[in-house]
């Protein structure tokens, strides 16, 4: 029999009375009990404990992209953010996460974008040369665009010389400003085309140039004229498929994991129809009435008031203050959906939209049509994950009406109070303080961003900021991300160099203890960092705090290695290196395949393509061979060659190897006090980028220096020019003589222009001017003398 009691120190004690020969076992007490994962839940506007519905299994639905244009940094912010959270949940907290993401491939934006792109492409197919007819058509398109989109009476003068009222609209109304730029661009293209036509430039390249530079303006007119005739489903499907593939390639480059299940709206039409029928049967939706002319109206709308009237339901859980916001409601219905008829109240939203000519359509009990935007996510998420889902994620700009409408229609369908248990929203992304928008075309595409920064640097930017707070993409914040990357990269290089050196040393013990206080302190520092990281991640995935703890650990370890030099304990620094590498993998900063200490490569091609030993070794052997050739050449120099000159030549050659030849191959040699170089492996691409940035800064510094020198020289010459006039003549010059009527023998004024004696104050001021001119004139004479000599 075992009896457990608690002693005065709070420690539990167990006493075994079965056999006096058995020892007593004291159950340990955890000094730091495991905390609970807390999540910021948009449904409660607070951090709440995370409790999955099914043990360790987590169901997660993430809003995917509407694929009609290039993915921008706002997408990077959203998908990298939730990729980080997903990795932490599955790889760190070890939940079994099933992630479902949709592709919206049926939508008003896709219909308009696909149709217009198709019509512009068809126009180019049918144009062989630049002619007056094409110029007239673009001119007509511009007039139509200004009238329809800008709501102005067209004239070229309005665009080139906008009124103060229009200038105010351009600066204060982003959409108006964006459309104004397109009109200006088209007008400029027309002017160029007219010049080309007059000079006889009639090639198809000139015609294409006009079409390409005015395509956004031209597309509006073409769509108005011919859009209703575009009925081939392939036009819309191919357009969406192209941009879906483009999005996926961007995500792969950003090291964003693919979802476990990828759904497309076009693949769930029958399920969407059944879902809507059930909402109608439950009394929360209605089919629109036919119009007065007897034309069938096949739209279906959600009845917000009927849903809200049920005490078991609540409409607008996420963003109550936006309830009834007509601008957001109209935006949620789409530019084509807003024109539909049969809606009983403005607040009601479309579940099924009647299709018009020029739009894709599918059969339904209510007539030919297509799904509304909000219903798509409800159906696809529920079909895969069921009627109650643990997590739903998306951008904060989708809160109302999209996510609130999702919740309402899903709960109307299932008859439950809560379809989603945790709603996670990533904060807005601002570019140098301004909110990005694809519809405003003020965005930086992911591809453009990756030309400036690496995927790791972009991920670090988002790790450094709270996932649920606004994020700012600007030069300062990116420089901070680059500094963190450099700090950790150097740390990995230092550790690996130390470990390679320790392998080269004799492994026999000298009988002295190596694991001393410094090593024990380092291990305690590691434990402290692990605790801080763990607590930060439990606190609603607080990655900035976790990253700070890792940076502090890196700093402390670097200090330990610097202090211990050649005697750094390999086991201690290996423990730290492996932990930092592990956390880099968790955050997606290193590929999942990374086994050794370090970043690894996020370049999927580099990871997948193997190389034989000869290909790997050849660049390094070539360096060694070239070095040997040059040393032999120096050694075979002239007999009487100065020994000091030979020494300098050899050192210069060694420096060249270290500074210029090896780094592009991914190798850095750090000279140490004992004369031996520490070998480090680096990312050669990153080294080259840093080298180019450093050289660019030096060039800029040199340019500024030259500018300052030129400005100083200009100022000096201006002073010399002033010094040309002698002090005796300065008050008699054409500019000054009218001020006075008499002068003394030295040319100093004695009377003013009216013949009056000069006052004391006036004399005093003139004497000051005289002294200043004397100095300037002396400098001028010295300058003349130096030039003649």
XYZ file of C-alpha atoms in Angstrom, residues 471-784:
314
model
C 2.065 45.577 -40.250
C 4.145 48.173 -42.066
C 6.340 47.293 -45.032
C 8.976 50.004 -45.342
C 12.713 50.363 -45.801
C 13.424 50.720 -42.069
C 11.494 47.595 -41.079
C 13.068 45.561 -43.898
C 16.538 46.721 -42.843
C 15.706 45.521 -39.337
C 14.665 42.123 -40.736
C 17.912 41.927 -42.733
C 19.911 42.773 -39.594
C 18.228 39.903 -37.694
C 18.959 37.531 -40.591
C 22.623 38.595 -40.662
C 22.933 38.168 -36.879
C 21.587 34.595 -36.984
C 23.537 33.736 -40.157
C 26.805 34.807 -38.526
C 25.865 32.826 -35.437
C 25.346 29.644 -37.489
C 28.627 30.236 -39.361
C 30.542 30.726 -36.104
C 29.128 27.601 -34.464
C 29.745 25.391 -37.499
C 33.292 26.731 -37.851
C 33.990 26.013 -34.158
C 32.541 22.506 -34.472
C 34.644 21.731 -37.564
C 37.749 22.887 -35.704
C 36.907 20.747 -32.671
C 36.619 17.666 -34.912
C 40.153 18.292 -36.200
C 41.606 18.314 -32.687
C 42.736 15.276 -30.717
C 39.769 13.723 -28.906
C 41.837 12.240 -26.062
C 41.097 13.696 -22.617
C 43.854 15.623 -20.848
C 42.348 14.726 -17.493
C 40.950 18.204 -16.934
C 37.289 19.090 -16.667
C 36.110 21.188 -19.647
C 32.425 21.621 -18.781
C 32.769 24.397 -16.182
C 30.782 27.394 -14.959
C 30.731 29.119 -18.376
C 29.238 26.030 -19.963
C 26.712 25.535 -17.150
C 25.683 29.184 -17.512
C 25.256 28.747 -21.251
C 22.986 25.739 -20.752
C 20.957 27.738 -18.197
C 20.717 30.564 -20.749
C 19.420 28.039 -23.289
C 16.802 26.741 -20.835
C 15.734 30.299 -20.041
C 15.348 31.093 -23.756
C 13.357 27.883 -24.329
C 11.005 28.835 -21.501
C 10.592 32.387 -22.808
C 9.896 31.172 -26.341
C 7.385 28.625 -25.079
C 5.548 31.184 -22.954
C 5.506 33.655 -25.855
C 3.992 31.113 -28.248
C 1.374 30.093 -25.671
C 0.450 33.785 -25.514
C -1.511 33.781 -28.793
C 1.566 33.054 -30.935
C 3.538 36.092 -29.777
C 6.345 35.672 -32.313
C 8.016 39.086 -31.701
C 8.626 38.103 -28.066
C 9.794 34.622 -29.075
C 12.181 36.072 -31.653
C 13.594 38.496 -29.069
C 14.369 35.562 -26.761
C 16.149 33.736 -29.607
C 18.167 36.854 -30.495
C 19.237 37.224 -26.845
C 20.299 33.573 -26.800
C 22.346 34.123 -29.965
C 24.044 37.175 -28.409
C 24.907 35.304 -25.200
C 26.263 32.307 -27.146
C 28.388 34.540 -29.365
C 29.846 36.149 -26.233
C 30.612 32.704 -24.783
C 32.373 31.576 -27.993
C 34.334 34.823 -28.148
C 35.456 34.472 -24.517
C 36.399 30.789 -24.796
C 38.013 31.133 -28.252
C 39.472 27.709 -29.142
C 38.120 26.072 -25.990
C 34.388 26.507 -26.583
C 32.662 23.294 -25.550
C 31.307 21.613 -28.710
C 28.413 19.878 -26.901
C 27.194 23.103 -25.300
C 27.228 25.167 -28.496
C 25.742 22.246 -30.439
C 22.748 22.233 -28.065
C 22.176 25.937 -28.653
C 22.739 25.672 -32.410
C 20.303 22.782 -32.762
C 17.616 24.614 -30.784
C 17.918 27.814 -32.822
C 17.826 25.734 -36.031
C 14.758 23.882 -34.713
C 12.925 27.156 -34.047
C 13.922 28.460 -37.488
C 12.304 25.360 -38.982
C 9.203 25.866 -36.827
C 8.865 29.448 -38.113
C 9.459 28.404 -41.732
C 12.751 30.294 -41.929
C 14.548 27.073 -42.834
C 13.282 24.196 -45.001
C 11.710 21.206 -43.267
C 14.554 19.033 -44.586
C 17.260 20.931 -42.665
C 19.061 18.461 -40.388
C 22.316 20.210 -39.571
C 22.799 23.480 -37.714
C 21.936 26.457 -39.939
C 19.361 27.899 -42.299
C 19.622 25.385 -45.100
C 18.307 26.695 -48.438
C 14.788 27.944 -49.171
C 15.494 27.606 -52.894
C 13.386 24.586 -53.842
C 15.346 24.020 -57.047
C 18.631 23.962 -55.176
C 17.178 21.503 -52.696
C 15.775 19.177 -55.337
C 18.675 19.084 -57.777
C 21.562 16.881 -56.815
C 25.179 17.392 -57.879
C 28.034 14.932 -58.199
C 31.240 15.234 -56.167
C 33.259 16.555 -59.101
C 30.785 19.388 -59.750
C 30.824 20.367 -56.082
C 34.598 20.170 -55.648
C 35.688 21.717 -58.952
C 35.232 25.457 -58.100
C 37.247 25.059 -54.883
C 39.974 22.996 -56.549
C 40.178 25.641 -59.271
C 40.792 28.305 -56.592
C 43.553 26.183 -55.047
C 45.110 25.495 -58.455
C 45.064 29.181 -59.482
C 46.549 30.174 -56.123
C 49.367 27.623 -56.604
C 50.014 28.924 -60.149
C 50.339 32.501 -58.954
C 52.590 31.574 -56.007
C 54.882 29.631 -58.368
C 54.929 32.579 -60.752
C 55.978 34.912 -57.933
C 58.629 32.432 -56.725
C 60.077 32.221 -60.249
C 60.364 36.008 -60.489
C 63.548 37.875 -61.357
C 66.637 36.929 -59.334
C 67.130 40.419 -57.956
C 63.490 40.880 -56.883
C 63.151 42.585 -53.524
C 62.201 40.154 -50.726
C 59.858 42.716 -49.183
C 58.059 43.215 -52.500
C 57.624 39.432 -52.826
C 56.211 39.255 -49.300
C 53.737 42.046 -50.059
C 52.706 40.378 -53.317
C 52.026 37.088 -51.496
C 49.983 38.829 -48.780
C 47.999 40.714 -51.434
C 47.308 37.423 -53.182
C 46.153 35.842 -49.891
C 43.872 38.816 -49.195
C 42.385 38.513 -52.675
C 41.601 34.837 -52.058
C 39.948 35.705 -48.726
C 38.041 38.818 -49.813
C 37.163 38.337 -53.478
C 37.528 34.721 -54.602
C 36.101 32.482 -51.842
C 32.981 34.416 -50.679
C 31.180 33.995 -54.035
C 31.733 30.246 -53.545
C 30.100 30.413 -50.102
C 33.290 30.362 -48.005
C 34.613 33.025 -45.621
C 37.999 32.913 -43.873
C 38.174 34.758 -40.530
C 41.758 35.568 -39.542
C 42.468 34.756 -35.872
C 45.166 35.853 -33.438
C 46.908 32.463 -33.568
C 47.497 32.912 -37.293
C 44.999 30.222 -38.298
C 41.891 31.182 -40.274
C 38.443 30.106 -39.096
C 36.559 28.554 -42.047
C 32.901 29.568 -42.341
C 30.274 28.606 -44.890
C 27.882 31.357 -45.945
C 25.033 31.991 -48.381
C 26.937 33.291 -51.407
C 23.852 34.983 -52.899
C 23.262 36.878 -49.676
C 26.960 37.818 -49.501
C 26.821 39.147 -53.050
C 23.672 41.130 -52.291
C 25.268 42.634 -49.167
C 28.429 43.426 -51.167
C 26.366 45.211 -53.830
C 24.458 47.159 -51.169
C 27.731 48.148 -49.491
C 29.213 49.255 -52.809
C 26.034 51.193 -53.612
C 26.297 52.986 -50.253
C 29.957 53.803 -50.928
C 29.062 55.134 -54.386
C 26.313 57.253 -52.862
C 28.713 58.499 -50.207
C 31.270 59.377 -52.890
C 28.584 61.135 -54.937
C 27.517 63.214 -51.933
C 31.166 63.995 -51.204
C 31.642 65.244 -54.779
C 28.460 67.293 -54.544
C 29.673 68.904 -51.324
C 33.071 69.590 -52.922
C 31.415 71.168 -55.971
C 29.146 73.254 -53.751
C 32.140 74.377 -51.682
C 34.084 75.204 -54.851
C 31.123 77.153 -56.205
C 30.866 79.074 -52.972
C 34.636 79.761 -53.035
C 34.475 81.054 -56.605
C 31.535 83.263 -55.732
C 33.598 84.722 -52.880
C 36.554 85.243 -55.258
C 34.248 86.953 -57.738
C 33.158 89.345 -54.990
C 36.827 89.941 -54.119
C 37.662 91.188 -57.616
C 36.643 94.739 -56.663
C 39.313 96.584 -54.677
C 38.323 98.239 -51.355
C 39.125 101.655 -52.924
C 36.561 101.063 -55.701
C 33.844 99.130 -53.876
C 31.720 102.165 -53.037
C 32.217 103.704 -56.505
C 30.844 100.782 -58.523
C 27.794 101.209 -60.726
C 25.616 99.460 -58.121
C 26.788 101.616 -55.162
C 27.795 105.078 -56.447
C 24.199 106.360 -56.493
C 24.096 105.994 -52.684
C 26.787 108.680 -52.128
C 27.849 112.123 -53.425
C 31.441 112.490 -52.082
C 34.358 110.140 -51.234
C 37.780 110.614 -49.587
C 41.139 109.911 -51.294
C 40.818 106.159 -50.376
C 37.380 105.876 -51.982
C 35.498 105.815 -48.645
C 32.151 107.705 -48.758
C 31.904 110.967 -46.741
C 28.460 112.255 -47.800
C 25.176 110.574 -48.754
C 23.432 111.074 -52.104
C 21.725 114.267 -50.822
C 25.059 115.850 -49.820
C 24.630 115.298 -46.089
C 27.475 114.130 -43.828
C 27.231 110.417 -43.047
C 25.951 109.524 -39.572
C 28.157 107.652 -37.083
C 26.050 104.516 -37.461
C 26.221 104.636 -41.238
C 30.028 105.118 -41.153
C 30.365 102.224 -38.722
C 28.403 99.887 -40.984
C 30.347 100.973 -44.078
C 33.657 100.383 -42.259
C 32.521 96.811 -41.518
C 31.771 96.296 -45.206
C 35.188 97.741 -46.088
C 37.065 95.353 -43.762
C 35.156 92.370 -45.162
C 35.963 93.437 -48.738
C 39.652 93.917 -47.845
C 39.804 90.247 -46.737
C 37.987 89.059 -49.873
C 40.234 91.138 -52.141
C 43.405 89.786 -50.493
C 42.164 86.229 -51.081
C 41.427 87.109 -54.700
C 44.944 88.554 -55.225
C 46.509 85.413 -53.699
C 44.391 83.250 -56.026
C 45.530 85.270 -59.091
